[in-house]
């Protein structure tokens, strides 16, 4: 049966290459690129054809105009196949494209094909269920990574424009620092989401640990190294400025730090699992750090301190006296005072005017006057990032 599938797959690949050679070259189609994609994603279930994978990458490096024909060829190849072998090879090929870090690849956005509900069309046994689940999880990550790269590129463009506006408007350094901190925290959240999706990609049973799956897992583990290193760098940047952040930033940072500690445990178990099943790139485990409790407690104190300050300011505002004094029979004048006032109103029968009597007292909330004016303090200068990133 396996021999028949091998022969059948070989004939399908040859037929696809022949049909591609007959197609007319247009802005969206290139017969040579289509042939390279078909050969790189052949039905051989034991390994990738790296010679043709490199050929695909060379086409893209040669000119960014080759991106559209390449994506078109990959999409057509994916839509027509019901083979788990071709599906996994397409995903490995796309993963390799993103690893080239070419600007044109970052503009792809969401993937132009869908494998979120993939099922192999040639087998319905339990072994295929595990492989189908692997393909779906791998696709979901790559789809999100593609969108993440696109949004990251757009955000960089927006930041360049925003920085120019900030310089033109001469905004204070403190405002720029706060904005940069929020951007770093939002990026960390997105990276942690990508890491969660990566940790979902794994063989679900011993029967699914086949050479092609292990080859895909090598790519996944390499991606984890890249994403986790960015997370560690981002957390180090945040912790170096922990003394100058406000309640909003501290709340988001605390959530990220707690999530990082959970992911550190999951990451250690994930690499141990991959070493056990023979994934080569998992032999070297990245340095997995736990966020020190002192840093987490400091963030909690910042949040608590900001809440206490807000409550005191609200209490002050509730006791600010605003009263109206009758200037004439038809005109009211509003007076806002920082004195603690009491007043009574007396009405003489039909007299429409109000006689206001008030007595000045010492404002019992005057001790908090410095509290409300302390928001413009000069922030502490952030520490420089150490060469060796560590949370301890």
Coordinates of C-alpha atoms in Angstrom, one line a residue:
X1 CA 0.0 0.0 0.0
X2 CA 2.8 2.4 0.9
X3 CA 4.6 1.6 -2.4
X4 CA 1.4 2.3 -4.3
X5 CA 1.0 5.7 -2.6
X6 CA 4.7 6.5 -3.4
X7 CA 4.3 5.7 -7.0
X8 CA 0.9 7.5 -7.2
X9 CA 2.5 10.6 -5.6
X10 CA 5.4 10.6 -8.0
X11 CA 3.1 10.5 -11.0
X12 CA 1.0 13.3 -9.6
X13 CA 4.1 15.5 -9.1
X14 CA 5.3 14.8 -12.6
X15 CA 1.9 15.6 -14.1
X16 CA 1.7 18.9 -12.1
X17 CA 5.1 20.0 -13.3
X18 CA 4.1 19.2 -16.9
X19 CA 0.9 21.3 -16.6
X20 CA 2.8 24.2 -15.0
X21 CA 5.3 24.2 -17.9
X22 CA 2.4 24.8 -20.3
X23 CA 1.1 27.9 -18.5
X24 CA 1.7 31.3 -19.9
X25 CA 4.0 33.7 -18.0
X26 CA 2.1 36.6 -16.5
X27 CA 2.4 39.0 -13.6
X28 CA 0.8 36.3 -11.4
X29 CA 2.2 33.2 -12.9
X30 CA 5.8 32.0 -13.6
X31 CA 6.1 28.4 -14.8
X32 CA 9.7 28.0 -13.4
X33 CA 8.6 29.1 -9.9
X34 CA 5.6 26.8 -10.1
X35 CA 7.8 23.9 -11.0
X36 CA 10.2 24.7 -8.1
X37 CA 7.3 24.9 -5.7
X38 CA 5.8 21.5 -6.8
X39 CA 9.2 19.8 -6.5
X40 CA 9.9 21.4 -3.1
X41 CA 6.5 20.1 -1.9
X42 CA 6.6 16.6 -3.5
X43 CA 4.7 13.6 -2.2
X44 CA 7.9 12.1 -0.8
X45 CA 7.0 11.6 2.9
X46 CA 10.6 11.1 4.2
X47 CA 12.3 14.5 3.5
X48 CA 12.1 17.9 1.9
X49 CA 13.7 18.5 -1.5
X50 CA 16.1 21.1 -0.2
X51 CA 17.6 21.7 -3.6
X52 CA 14.3 23.1 -4.9
X53 CA 13.5 24.9 -1.6
X54 CA 16.7 26.8 -2.1
X55 CA 15.7 27.5 -5.7
X56 CA 12.4 29.0 -4.5
X57 CA 14.3 31.3 -2.1
X58 CA 16.7 32.4 -4.8
X59 CA 13.8 33.4 -7.0
X60 CA 12.5 35.6 -4.2
X61 CA 15.9 37.1 -3.4
X62 CA 16.4 37.9 -7.1
X63 CA 13.4 40.3 -7.1
X64 CA 10.5 41.1 -4.9
X65 CA 8.2 41.0 -8.0
X66 CA 8.5 37.2 -7.8
X67 CA 6.6 37.2 -4.5
X68 CA 3.1 37.3 -6.2
X69 CA 3.8 34.3 -8.6
X70 CA 5.4 32.4 -5.6
X71 CA 2.4 33.0 -3.3
X72 CA 0.0 32.1 -6.2
X73 CA 1.9 28.9 -6.9
X74 CA 1.9 27.9 -3.2
X75 CA -1.8 28.7 -2.8
X76 CA -2.8 26.6 -5.9
X77 CA -0.7 23.7 -4.7
X78 CA -2.3 23.8 -1.3
X79 CA -5.9 24.1 -2.5
X80 CA -5.5 21.1 -4.8
X81 CA -3.9 18.7 -2.4
X82 CA -5.5 16.3 0.1
X83 CA -2.1 14.8 1.1
X84 CA -0.7 15.4 4.6
X85 CA 2.8 15.2 3.1
X86 CA 2.2 18.1 0.7
X87 CA 0.4 20.1 3.4
X88 CA 3.3 19.9 5.9
X89 CA 5.9 20.6 3.2
X90 CA 3.9 23.8 2.2
X91 CA 4.0 24.9 5.8
X92 CA 7.7 24.3 6.2
X93 CA 8.3 26.2 2.9
X94 CA 6.2 29.2 4.1
X95 CA 8.0 29.1 7.5
X96 CA 11.3 29.2 5.6
X97 CA 10.1 32.2 3.6
X98 CA 9.4 34.2 6.8
X99 CA 12.9 33.3 8.1
X100 CA 14.5 35.1 5.2
X101 CA 13.3 38.4 6.8
X102 CA 12.9 40.0 3.4
X103 CA 10.7 43.1 3.6
X104 CA 8.5 41.9 0.8
X105 CA 7.6 38.8 2.8
X106 CA 6.6 40.9 5.8
X107 CA 3.9 42.5 3.6
X108 CA 2.0 39.2 2.9
X109 CA -0.4 39.6 5.8
X110 CA -2.8 36.8 6.4
X111 CA -2.0 33.6 4.5
X112 CA -3.8 33.2 1.2
X113 CA -4.7 29.6 1.8
X114 CA -6.6 27.8 4.7
X115 CA -5.5 24.6 6.4
X116 CA -7.4 25.2 9.7
X117 CA -9.8 22.3 8.9
X118 CA -7.4 20.1 7.0
X119 CA -8.0 16.4 6.8
X120 CA -5.9 13.9 4.8
X121 CA -8.0 12.5 2.0
X122 CA -6.2 9.1 1.7
X123 CA -6.5 7.7 5.3
X124 CA -9.0 7.9 8.1
X125 CA -7.1 6.0 10.8
X126 CA -6.2 7.3 14.2
X127 CA -2.6 8.0 13.1
X128 CA -3.9 10.5 10.6
X129 CA -6.0 12.3 13.2
X130 CA -2.8 13.2 15.1
X131 CA -1.1 14.4 11.9
X132 CA -4.2 16.4 10.9
X133 CA -4.2 18.1 14.3
X134 CA -0.4 18.9 13.9
X135 CA -1.0 20.5 10.5
X136 CA -3.9 22.6 11.8
X137 CA -1.9 23.9 14.8
X138 CA 1.2 24.6 12.6
X139 CA -1.0 26.5 10.1
X140 CA -2.7 28.6 12.8
X141 CA 0.7 29.7 14.1
X142 CA 2.0 30.6 10.7
X143 CA -1.1 32.5 9.8
X144 CA -0.8 34.6 13.0
X145 CA 2.9 35.1 12.5
X146 CA 2.3 36.3 9.0
X147 CA -0.2 38.8 10.3
X148 CA 2.1 39.8 13.2
X149 CA 5.0 40.6 10.8
X150 CA 2.7 42.7 8.7
X151 CA 1.3 44.7 11.7
X152 CA 4.8 45.1 13.1
X153 CA 6.0 46.6 9.9
X154 CA 3.1 49.0 9.9
X155 CA 3.7 49.9 13.5
X156 CA 7.3 50.7 12.7
X157 CA 6.2 53.1 9.9
X158 CA 3.7 54.7 12.2
X159 CA 6.3 55.1 15.0
X160 CA 8.7 56.8 12.6
X161 CA 6.0 59.3 11.6
X162 CA 4.9 59.8 15.3
X163 CA 8.5 60.4 16.5
X164 CA 8.9 63.1 13.8
X165 CA 5.7 64.7 15.1
X166 CA 6.9 64.5 18.7
X167 CA 10.1 66.2 17.8
X168 CA 8.2 69.0 15.9
X169 CA 5.9 69.5 18.9
X170 CA 8.8 69.4 21.4
X171 CA 7.0 66.9 23.7
X172 CA 8.6 66.2 27.0
X173 CA 10.9 63.1 27.3
X174 CA 8.7 61.7 30.0
X175 CA 5.7 61.6 27.6
X176 CA 7.9 59.8 25.0
X177 CA 9.2 57.4 27.6
X178 CA 5.6 56.5 28.7
X179 CA 4.5 55.9 25.2
X180 CA 7.5 53.7 24.4
X181 CA 6.8 51.7 27.5
X182 CA 3.2 51.0 26.5
X183 CA 4.4 49.9 23.0
X184 CA 6.9 47.5 24.5
X185 CA 4.3 46.0 26.7
X186 CA 1.8 45.5 23.9
X187 CA 4.5 43.9 21.8
X188 CA 5.4 41.5 24.7
X189 CA 1.7 40.4 24.9
X190 CA 1.7 39.6 21.2
X191 CA 4.9 37.7 21.4
X192 CA 3.6 35.7 24.4
X193 CA 0.5 34.8 22.3
X194 CA 2.8 33.5 19.5
X195 CA 4.8 31.5 22.0
X196 CA 1.6 29.9 23.3
X197 CA 0.6 28.9 19.7
X198 CA 4.1 27.4 19.1
X199 CA 3.9 25.3 22.3
X200 CA 0.7 23.8 20.8
X201 CA 2.6 22.3 17.8
X202 CA 3.7 18.8 18.7
X203 CA 3.1 15.2 17.8
X204 CA 0.2 13.9 19.8
X205 CA 1.2 10.2 19.7
X206 CA 4.1 7.9 19.0
X207 CA 2.6 6.9 15.6
X208 CA 2.8 10.6 14.4
X209 CA 6.6 10.8 15.1
X210 CA 7.7 10.4 11.5
X211 CA 10.7 12.0 9.7
X212 CA 8.7 14.8 8.1
X213 CA 7.1 15.7 11.4
X214 CA 10.5 15.8 13.1
X215 CA 11.8 18.1 10.3
X216 CA 8.9 20.5 10.9
X217 CA 9.6 20.3 14.7
X218 CA 13.1 21.5 14.0
X219 CA 11.7 24.6 12.4
X220 CA 9.3 25.1 15.3
X221 CA 12.0 24.8 17.9
X222 CA 14.2 27.3 16.0
X223 CA 11.2 29.7 16.0
X224 CA 10.8 29.3 19.7
X225 CA 14.4 30.3 20.3
X226 CA 13.8 33.5 18.3
X227 CA 10.4 34.4 20.0
X228 CA 11.5 33.6 23.5
X229 CA 14.7 35.6 23.1
X230 CA 12.7 38.6 22.1
X231 CA 10.4 38.1 25.1
X232 CA 13.4 38.0 27.4
X233 CA 14.9 41.1 25.9
X234 CA 11.5 42.9 26.2
X235 CA 11.1 42.0 29.8
X236 CA 14.6 43.1 30.6
X237 CA 13.8 46.5 29.1
X238 CA 10.6 46.8 31.1
X239 CA 12.3 45.8 34.4
X240 CA 15.1 48.4 33.8
X241 CA 12.4 51.1 33.8
X242 CA 10.2 49.7 36.6
X243 CA 10.7 52.8 38.8
X244 CA 9.3 55.2 36.3
X245 CA 6.1 53.5 35.2
X246 CA 2.5 54.4 36.2
X247 CA -0.5 52.3 37.3
X248 CA -1.7 51.4 33.7
X249 CA 1.8 50.3 32.6
X250 CA 2.4 48.4 35.9
X251 CA -0.9 46.5 35.6
X252 CA -0.1 45.3 32.1
X253 CA 3.5 44.6 33.1
X254 CA 2.4 42.5 36.1
X255 CA 0.1 40.4 33.8
X256 CA 3.0 39.8 31.4
X257 CA 5.5 38.9 34.2
X258 CA 3.1 36.3 35.7
X259 CA 2.5 34.9 32.2
X260 CA 6.2 34.7 31.6
X261 CA 6.7 32.6 34.7
X262 CA 4.0 30.2 33.5
X263 CA 5.5 30.0 30.0
X264 CA 9.0 29.3 31.5
X265 CA 7.7 26.1 33.1
X266 CA 5.9 25.1 29.9
X267 CA 8.9 25.8 27.8
X268 CA 11.2 23.6 29.9
X269 CA 8.7 20.7 29.6
X270 CA 8.3 21.3 25.9
X271 CA 12.1 21.1 25.2
X272 CA 12.3 18.0 27.4
X273 CA 9.6 16.3 25.3
X274 CA 11.3 17.3 22.0
X275 CA 14.6 15.9 23.2
X276 CA 12.9 12.6 24.1
X277 CA 11.4 12.2 20.6
X278 CA 14.6 13.1 18.8
X279 CA 14.2 16.7 17.6
X280 CA 17.8 17.7 16.9
X281 CA 17.4 21.4 17.5
X282 CA 16.0 20.7 21.0
X283 CA 19.3 19.3 22.2
X284 CA 20.3 22.8 23.3
X285 CA 17.7 24.3 25.6
X286 CA 17.4 28.1 25.8
X287 CA 18.0 29.7 29.2
X288 CA 14.6 29.8 30.9
X289 CA 14.3 32.4 33.6
X290 CA 11.7 32.9 36.3
X291 CA 10.8 36.5 37.1
X292 CA 12.0 37.2 40.7
X293 CA 9.3 37.6 43.3
X294 CA 10.8 41.0 44.3
X295 CA 10.1 42.4 40.8
X296 CA 6.5 41.1 40.9
X297 CA 5.9 42.5 44.4
X298 CA 7.3 45.9 43.3
X299 CA 4.8 46.0 40.4
X300 CA 2.0 45.2 42.8
X301 CA 3.2 48.0 45.2
X302 CA 3.1 50.4 42.3
X303 CA -0.4 49.4 41.4
X304 CA -1.5 49.6 45.0
X305 CA 0.2 52.9 45.6
X306 CA -1.4 54.4 42.5
X307 CA -4.8 53.2 43.7
X308 CA -4.3 54.7 47.2
X309 CA -3.3 58.0 45.7
X310 CA -6.4 58.0 43.4
X311 CA -8.6 57.4 46.4
X312 CA -7.1 60.2 48.3
X313 CA -7.5 62.6 45.4
X314 CA -11.1 61.6 45.0
X315 CA -11.7 62.3 48.7
X316 CA -10.2 65.7 48.2
X317 CA -12.4 66.5 45.2
X318 CA -15.5 65.5 47.2
X319 CA -14.8 68.2 49.7
X320 CA -13.9 71.1 47.4
X321 CA -16.5 73.8 48.1
X322 CA -18.3 75.4 45.1
X323 CA -21.0 77.8 46.1
X324 CA -23.0 80.5 44.4
X325 CA -23.3 84.0 45.7
X326 CA -26.0 86.4 44.7
X327 CA -24.4 89.4 43.1
X328 CA -27.7 91.0 42.2
X329 CA -31.3 90.1 41.9
X330 CA -30.8 88.5 38.5
X331 CA -27.1 87.4 38.4
X332 CA -25.3 84.5 40.1
X333 CA -21.6 84.4 40.5
X334 CA -19.8 81.1 41.0
X335 CA -16.9 81.1 43.4
X336 CA -14.4 78.2 43.8
X337 CA -12.3 78.4 47.0
X338 CA -9.6 76.4 48.6
X339 CA -11.0 77.3 52.1
X340 CA -13.2 75.1 54.1
X341 CA -16.6 76.8 54.1
X342 CA -19.9 76.4 55.9
X343 CA -23.0 78.4 55.0
X344 CA -26.7 78.7 55.8
X345 CA -29.5 80.1 53.8
X346 CA -32.2 82.3 55.3
X347 CA -35.3 83.2 53.4
X348 CA -37.5 86.1 54.4
X349 CA -41.0 85.3 53.3
X350 CA -41.4 86.2 49.7
X351 CA -38.0 87.7 49.3
X352 CA -36.4 86.0 46.3
X353 CA -32.9 86.8 47.3
X354 CA -30.9 84.5 49.5
X355 CA -28.7 85.9 52.4
X356 CA -25.6 83.7 52.5
X357 CA -23.7 83.6 55.8
X358 CA -20.4 81.7 55.8
X359 CA -17.6 81.1 58.3
X360 CA -14.0 80.4 57.2
X361 CA -12.3 77.4 58.8
X362 CA -8.9 75.6 58.1
X363 CA -9.2 73.1 55.3
X364 CA -8.5 69.7 56.9
X365 CA -7.4 68.4 53.4
X366 CA -4.6 70.9 53.0
X367 CA -2.0 68.3 53.9
X368 CA -2.8 66.6 50.5
X369 CA -2.0 69.7 48.4
X370 CA 1.5 68.5 47.7
X371 CA 0.1 65.1 46.7
X372 CA -1.9 66.5 43.8
X373 CA 1.0 68.5 42.4
X374 CA 3.6 65.7 42.4
X375 CA 2.8 64.4 39.0
X376 CA 5.5 66.4 37.3
X377 CA 8.4 65.0 39.2
X378 CA 11.5 64.3 37.2
X379 CA 11.6 60.5 36.6
X380 CA 14.5 58.4 37.7
X381 CA 16.9 57.7 34.8
X382 CA 16.4 54.1 33.5
X383 CA 19.2 51.7 34.0
X384 CA 21.1 50.6 30.9
X385 CA 20.4 47.2 29.6
X386 CA 23.1 44.6 30.7
X387 CA 25.0 42.8 27.9
X388 CA 23.8 39.5 29.4
X389 CA 20.0 39.6 29.7
X390 CA 19.0 38.1 33.0
X391 CA 16.1 38.7 35.4
X392 CA 18.0 37.7 38.5

